[in-house]
Coordinates of N, CA and C in Angstrom, one line a residue:
M1 N 15.3 -29.8 -7.2 CA 14.5 -28.5 -7.2 C 15.4 -27.7 -8.2
M2 N 15.2 -26.9 -9.1 CA 15.9 -26.0 -9.7 C 15.3 -24.5 -9.5
I3 N 16.3 -23.4 -9.4 CA 15.8 -22.1 -9.3 C 16.1 -21.6 -10.8
R4 N 15.4 -20.9 -11.5 CA 15.6 -20.4 -12.8 C 15.1 -19.1 -13.1
T5 N 15.6 -18.2 -13.9 CA 14.8 -16.8 -14.2 C 13.5 -17.0 -14.7
M6 N 12.6 -16.2 -14.4 CA 11.3 -16.2 -15.0 C 11.3 -15.8 -16.3
T7 N 10.5 -16.5 -17.1 CA 10.4 -16.1 -18.7 C 8.9 -15.8 -18.9
K8 N 8.8 -15.3 -20.2 CA 7.2 -14.9 -20.5 C 6.5 -16.1 -20.6
Q9 N 7.1 -17.4 -20.9 CA 6.1 -18.5 -21.1 C 5.8 -18.9 -19.7
D10 N 6.2 -18.4 -18.5 CA 5.9 -18.8 -17.1 C 4.7 -17.8 -16.9
T11 N 4.2 -16.9 -17.6 CA 3.0 -15.6 -17.3 C 1.9 -16.1 -16.7
E12 N 1.3 -17.2 -17.2 CA 0.0 -17.9 -16.9 C 0.1 -18.6 -15.7
E13 N 1.2 -19.4 -15.5 CA 1.4 -20.1 -14.1 C 1.8 -19.2 -13.2
V14 N 2.8 -18.3 -13.2 CA 2.9 -17.3 -12.1 C 1.9 -16.5 -11.7
Y15 N 0.9 -16.2 -12.8 CA 0.0 -15.3 -12.4 C -0.9 -16.0 -11.7
R16 N -1.4 -17.1 -11.7 CA -2.1 -18.1 -10.9 C -1.5 -18.1 -9.5
M17 N -0.4 -18.2 -9.3 CA 0.3 -18.3 -8.3 C 0.1 -16.8 -7.5
M18 N 0.0 -15.8 -8.1 CA 0.1 -14.6 -7.4 C -1.2 -14.3 -7.0
R19 N -2.2 -14.6 -7.9 CA -3.5 -14.4 -7.6 C -4.0 -14.9 -6.1
V20 N -3.4 -16.3 -6.0 CA -3.7 -17.0 -4.7 C -3.1 -16.1 -3.7
F21 N -1.4 -15.7 -3.9 CA -0.9 -15.1 -2.7 C -1.6 -13.6 -2.5
Y22 N -2.0 -12.9 -3.5 CA -2.4 -11.6 -3.2 C -3.9 -11.8 -2.8
D23 N -4.5 -12.7 -2.8 CA -5.9 -12.8 -2.5 C -5.9 -13.5 -0.7
S24 N -4.7 -13.7 -0.3 CA -4.5 -14.4 1.0 C -4.5 -13.5 1.9
P25 N -4.4 -13.6 3.1 CA -4.0 -12.6 4.4 C -2.4 -12.3 4.5
A26 N -1.7 -13.0 3.6 CA -0.1 -12.5 3.7 C 0.0 -11.1 3.2
V27 N -0.9 -10.7 2.4 CA -1.0 -9.4 1.8 C -1.8 -8.4 2.2
L28 N -1.7 -7.1 2.7 CA -2.8 -6.4 3.0 C -3.6 -6.0 2.1
H29 N -3.6 -5.9 0.9 CA -4.5 -5.4 -0.1 C -4.7 -6.2 -1.4
T30 N -5.5 -6.4 -2.0 CA -5.8 -7.3 -3.2 C -5.4 -6.5 -4.3
A31 N -4.4 -6.8 -5.0 CA -3.8 -6.2 -6.1 C -4.8 -6.6 -7.5
P32 N -4.9 -5.6 -8.3 CA -5.8 -6.0 -9.5 C -5.2 -7.0 -10.5
D33 N -5.8 -7.6 -11.4 CA -5.1 -8.4 -12.2 C -4.3 -7.6 -13.2
S34 N -4.4 -6.3 -13.5 CA -3.6 -5.8 -14.5 C -2.3 -5.4 -13.8
I35 N -2.1 -5.0 -12.4 CA -0.9 -4.9 -11.7 C 0.1 -6.1 -11.8
L36 N -0.8 -7.3 -11.4 CA 0.0 -8.4 -11.2 C 0.5 -8.9 -12.6
L37 N -0.3 -8.6 -13.6 CA 0.4 -9.2 -15.1 C 1.4 -8.2 -15.5
Q38 N 1.1 -6.7 -15.1 CA 2.5 -5.8 -15.1 C 3.6 -6.4 -14.2
D39 N 3.6 -6.8 -13.2 CA 4.6 -7.1 -12.4 C 5.5 -8.3 -13.2
I40 N 4.7 -9.1 -13.7 CA 5.2 -10.4 -14.5 C 5.8 -9.8 -15.8
A41 N 5.4 -8.7 -16.6 CA 5.8 -8.4 -17.6 C 7.2 -7.7 -17.3
D42 N 7.1 -6.7 -16.1 CA 8.6 -6.3 -15.6 C 9.6 -7.2 -15.5
C43 N 9.3 -8.1 -14.6 CA 10.1 -9.5 -14.4 C 10.9 -10.1 -15.6
T44 N 10.0 -10.2 -16.6 CA 10.3 -11.0 -17.8 C 10.8 -10.0 -19.0
G45 N 10.9 -8.7 -18.6 CA 11.2 -7.7 -19.5 C 12.5 -6.9 -19.4
E46 N 12.5 -5.8 -19.7 CA 13.8 -4.9 -19.4 C 13.9 -4.1 -18.2
C47 N 12.8 -4.1 -17.4 CA 12.8 -3.2 -16.1 C 14.1 -3.7 -15.1
P48 N 14.9 -2.8 -15.0 CA 16.2 -3.0 -14.0 C 15.9 -3.0 -12.6
F49 N 14.8 -2.8 -12.4 CA 14.4 -2.9 -11.0 C 13.9 -4.0 -10.2
I50 N 13.4 -5.0 -11.1 CA 12.7 -6.1 -10.6 C 13.0 -7.3 -11.3
E51 N 13.3 -8.4 -10.5 CA 13.7 -9.7 -11.2 C 12.8 -10.8 -10.7
G52 N 12.6 -11.8 -11.6 CA 11.4 -12.7 -11.3 C 12.5 -14.1 -11.3
Y53 N 11.9 -15.0 -10.5 CA 12.4 -16.4 -10.4 C 11.5 -17.4 -10.1
V54 N 11.5 -18.8 -10.8 CA 10.4 -19.7 -10.5 C 11.4 -20.8 -9.8
F55 N 10.8 -21.6 -9.2 CA 11.1 -22.8 -8.6 C 10.5 -24.1 -9.4
E56 N 11.4 -24.9 -9.8 CA 10.9 -26.0 -10.7 C 11.2 -27.4 -10.2
E57 N 10.3 -28.4 -9.9 CA 10.5 -29.5 -9.4 C 9.9 -30.6 -10.2
D58 N 10.6 -31.7 -10.7 CA 10.0 -32.6 -11.7 C 9.1 -32.1 -13.0
G59 N 10.0 -30.9 -13.5 CA 9.3 -30.2 -14.5 C 7.9 -29.4 -14.1
Q60 N 7.5 -29.2 -12.9 CA 6.5 -28.4 -12.9 C 7.1 -27.2 -11.8
I61 N 6.1 -26.1 -12.2 CA 6.7 -24.9 -11.7 C 6.2 -25.2 -9.9
A62 N 6.9 -24.7 -8.9 CA 6.4 -25.1 -7.6 C 6.4 -23.8 -6.9
G63 N 7.0 -22.8 -7.3 CA 6.8 -21.4 -6.8 C 7.3 -20.3 -7.6
Y64 N 7.4 -19.0 -6.9 CA 8.0 -17.9 -7.8 C 8.4 -17.0 -6.6
V65 N 9.4 -16.0 -7.2 CA 9.8 -14.9 -6.4 C 10.1 -13.9 -7.0
M66 N 9.6 -12.8 -6.5 CA 10.0 -11.3 -7.2 C 11.1 -10.6 -6.2
A67 N 12.0 -10.2 -6.9 CA 13.1 -9.4 -6.0 C 13.3 -8.0 -6.4
A68 N 13.2 -6.9 -5.8 CA 13.4 -5.6 -6.1 C 14.7 -5.2 -6.0
K69 N 15.1 -4.3 -6.8 CA 16.6 -3.5 -6.1 C 16.3 -2.0 -5.9
S70 N 17.1 -1.9 -4.8 CA 17.0 -0.6 -4.5 C 18.5 0.2 -3.9
Y71 N 18.5 1.2 -3.2 CA 19.9 1.6 -2.8 C 19.8 2.0 -1.4
S72 N 20.5 1.4 -0.4 CA 20.5 1.5 1.0 C 21.5 2.7 1.3
T73 N 21.1 3.9 1.6 CA 21.9 5.0 2.3 C 22.5 4.6 3.4
E74 N 21.8 4.0 4.3 CA 22.2 3.7 5.6 C 23.4 2.7 5.6
Y75 N 23.7 1.7 4.6 CA 24.6 0.8 4.4 C 25.5 0.9 3.1
G76 N 25.1 2.1 2.4 CA 25.8 2.6 1.2 C 26.1 1.5 0.0
G77 N 24.9 1.0 -0.3 CA 24.9 0.4 -1.6 C 23.8 -0.7 -2.0
L78 N 23.9 -1.6 -2.8 CA 22.7 -2.3 -3.3 C 22.0 -2.8 -2.3
C79 N 20.5 -2.6 -2.4 CA 19.7 -3.4 -1.5 C 18.9 -4.2 -2.2
I80 N 18.7 -5.8 -2.0 CA 17.9 -6.4 -2.9 C 16.8 -6.7 -1.8
W81 N 15.5 -6.3 -2.3 CA 14.2 -6.7 -1.5 C 13.3 -7.7 -2.1
V82 N 13.1 -8.8 -1.4 CA 12.4 -10.0 -1.7 C 11.0 -9.4 -1.6
E83 N 10.2 -9.1 -2.7 CA 8.8 -8.5 -2.8 C 7.9 -9.8 -2.4
D84 N 8.1 -10.7 -3.3 CA 7.2 -11.9 -3.4 C 7.8 -13.2 -3.2
I85 N 7.6 -14.3 -2.2 CA 8.0 -15.4 -2.1 C 6.9 -16.4 -2.1
Y86 N 6.5 -17.3 -2.9 CA 5.3 -17.9 -3.0 C 5.4 -19.2 -3.5
I87 N 5.5 -20.5 -2.7 CA 5.6 -21.7 -2.8 C 4.3 -22.4 -2.6
K88 N 3.8 -23.4 -3.9 CA 2.5 -24.0 -3.8 C 2.6 -24.9 -2.6
P89 N 1.4 -25.0 -1.8 CA 1.3 -25.7 -0.8 C 1.9 -27.2 -0.8
A90 N 1.6 -27.8 -2.1 CA 2.0 -29.2 -2.3 C 3.7 -29.4 -2.2
F91 N 4.4 -28.3 -2.3 CA 5.7 -28.5 -2.4 C 6.4 -27.5 -1.1
Q92 N 5.8 -27.1 -0.3 CA 6.2 -26.6 1.0 C 6.9 -27.4 1.8
G93 N 7.8 -27.0 2.6 CA 8.5 -27.8 3.5 C 9.7 -28.6 3.0
R94 N 10.3 -28.4 1.7 CA 11.2 -28.9 1.2 C 12.5 -28.2 0.9
G95 N 12.5 -27.2 1.5 CA 13.6 -26.1 1.7 C 13.9 -25.2 0.5
M96 N 12.8 -25.0 -0.2 CA 12.9 -24.1 -1.3 C 13.2 -22.8 -0.9
G97 N 12.3 -22.2 0.0 CA 12.7 -21.0 0.5 C 14.0 -20.8 1.0
K98 N 14.7 -21.6 1.7 CA 16.2 -21.6 2.0 C 17.1 -21.7 1.0
A99 N 16.8 -22.5 0.2 CA 17.7 -22.7 -1.3 C 17.5 -21.3 -1.9
F100 N 16.4 -20.6 -1.9 CA 16.4 -19.5 -2.7 C 17.0 -18.4 -1.9
L101 N 17.0 -18.2 -0.7 CA 17.6 -17.0 0.1 C 19.4 -17.3 -0.2
D102 N 19.7 -18.4 -0.1 CA 21.2 -18.8 -0.4 C 21.6 -18.6 -1.8
Y103 N 20.9 -18.9 -2.6 CA 20.9 -18.5 -4.0 C 21.0 -16.9 -4.3
L104 N 20.3 -16.1 -3.7 CA 20.2 -14.8 -3.9 C 21.6 -14.1 -3.2
E105 N 21.9 -14.7 -2.0 CA 23.0 -14.3 -1.4 C 24.2 -14.6 -2.4
E106 N 24.4 -15.6 -2.8 CA 25.5 -16.0 -3.7 C 25.5 -15.3 -5.0
R107 N 24.5 -15.1 -5.6 CA 24.2 -14.3 -6.9 C 24.7 -12.7 -6.8
Y108 N 24.4 -12.2 -5.5 CA 24.6 -10.9 -5.2 C 26.0 -10.5 -4.2
R109 N 26.8 -11.8 -4.1 CA 27.7 -11.7 -3.2 C 28.9 -10.5 -4.0
G110 N 29.3 -9.7 -2.9 CA 30.3 -8.7 -3.6 C 29.4 -7.3 -4.0
Q111 N 28.0 -7.5 -4.2 CA 27.4 -6.4 -4.9 C 26.3 -5.8 -3.9
A112 N 25.7 -6.5 -3.3 CA 24.4 -6.1 -2.4 C 25.1 -6.0 -0.8
V113 N 24.7 -4.9 -0.3 CA 25.0 -4.6 1.0 C 23.7 -4.8 2.1
R114 N 22.8 -5.4 1.4 CA 21.6 -5.5 2.4 C 20.4 -6.5 1.8
F115 N 19.9 -7.0 2.4 CA 18.7 -8.1 1.8 C 17.4 -7.8 2.7
R116 N 16.4 -7.5 2.3 CA 15.2 -7.2 2.8 C 14.1 -8.0 2.5
L117 N 13.1 -8.1 3.4 CA 11.9 -9.0 3.1 C 10.7 -8.8 4.0
E118 N 9.6 -9.0 3.8 CA 8.4 -8.8 4.8 C 7.9 -10.0 5.1
A119 N 7.2 -10.1 6.3 CA 6.5 -11.4 6.6 C 5.2 -10.9 7.6
E120 N 4.1 -11.4 7.4 CA 3.2 -11.3 8.7 C 3.4 -12.2 9.8
D121 N 3.2 -11.5 11.0 CA 3.7 -12.0 12.3 C 2.9 -13.4 12.6
E122 N 1.9 -13.6 11.9 CA 1.2 -15.1 11.9 C 2.0 -16.0 11.0
N123 N 2.8 -15.6 10.2 CA 3.7 -16.4 9.4 C 4.9 -17.0 10.0
E124 N 4.7 -17.8 11.2 CA 5.8 -18.3 12.0 C 6.9 -19.1 11.2
H125 N 6.2 -20.1 10.5 CA 7.2 -20.9 9.8 C 8.3 -20.1 9.0
A126 N 7.9 -19.2 8.1 CA 8.7 -18.3 7.4 C 9.5 -17.3 8.2
I127 N 8.9 -16.9 9.2 CA 9.8 -16.1 10.3 C 10.9 -16.9 10.9
R128 N 10.7 -18.0 11.3 CA 11.6 -19.0 11.7 C 12.6 -19.3 10.6
L129 N 12.5 -19.4 9.4 CA 13.3 -19.6 8.2 C 14.3 -18.6 8.1
Y130 N 13.4 -17.2 8.0 CA 14.3 -16.0 7.7 C 15.1 -15.9 9.0
R131 N 15.0 -16.1 10.3 CA 15.7 -15.8 11.4 C 17.0 -16.8 11.2
K132 N 16.9 -18.1 11.0 CA 17.8 -18.9 10.6 C 18.8 -18.6 9.7
Q133 N 18.5 -17.9 8.6 CA 19.2 -17.4 7.6 C 19.9 -16.2 7.8
G134 N 19.8 -15.6 8.9 CA 20.3 -14.3 9.4 C 19.5 -12.8 9.3
Y135 N 18.3 -13.1 9.0 CA 17.6 -11.9 8.9 C 16.9 -11.6 10.4
Q136 N 16.8 -10.2 10.6 CA 16.3 -9.8 11.9 C 15.4 -8.9 11.7
K137 N 14.4 -8.7 12.8 CA 13.5 -7.7 12.7 C 13.9 -6.2 12.7
L138 N 13.4 -5.4 12.1 CA 14.0 -4.1 11.9 C 12.9 -3.3 12.9
P139 N 13.5 -2.5 13.9 CA 12.7 -1.6 14.8 C 12.2 -0.5 14.1
Y140 N 12.2 -0.3 12.8 CA 11.6 0.9 12.2 C 10.0 1.0 11.9
V141 N 9.5 1.9 12.1 CA 8.1 1.9 11.5 C 8.1 2.1 10.2
Q142 N 7.6 1.3 9.4 CA 7.6 1.4 8.0 C 6.5 2.2 7.5
M143 N 6.2 3.1 6.8 CA 5.2 3.9 6.3 C 5.0 3.9 4.7
T144 N 3.7 3.9 4.0 CA 3.7 4.0 3.0 C 2.6 4.9 2.3
K145 N 2.7 5.3 1.2 CA 1.5 6.2 0.5 C 1.5 5.9 -1.0
E146 N 0.4 5.4 -1.3 CA 0.3 5.0 -2.5 C -0.1 6.4 -3.4
V147 N 0.2 6.3 -4.6 CA -0.2 7.6 -5.4 C -0.8 7.0 -7.1

């Protein structure tokens, strides 16, 4: 398995995976195609706030990740937020999620002060993985306002 930076050539395959992910119960609302395509363009372009990665196995794209950058005033530094992590069903259970979280920590060693992610309560497999990797449930109420 290989983890690599997302490229423009990955757009079609990543878009198909995003459509599955964003149409699933793992996401609270369905994003329109235009937003998903913009996300990919930002990951493969010059946007400094988002990075995209793909998992490859045997020459096939097996999944993708999008990670956003922000600042944590609570911890005084760079926060990396794993926005999307999707692994195709045929490739699940092979350690790709763990490998990516390890990769991300190594990539940002000495730079990031916090890593964040979200998971639906029903996604017990993912939550078990995240706990094993040292992630803890936050006691905060998270709120949002779309504009």
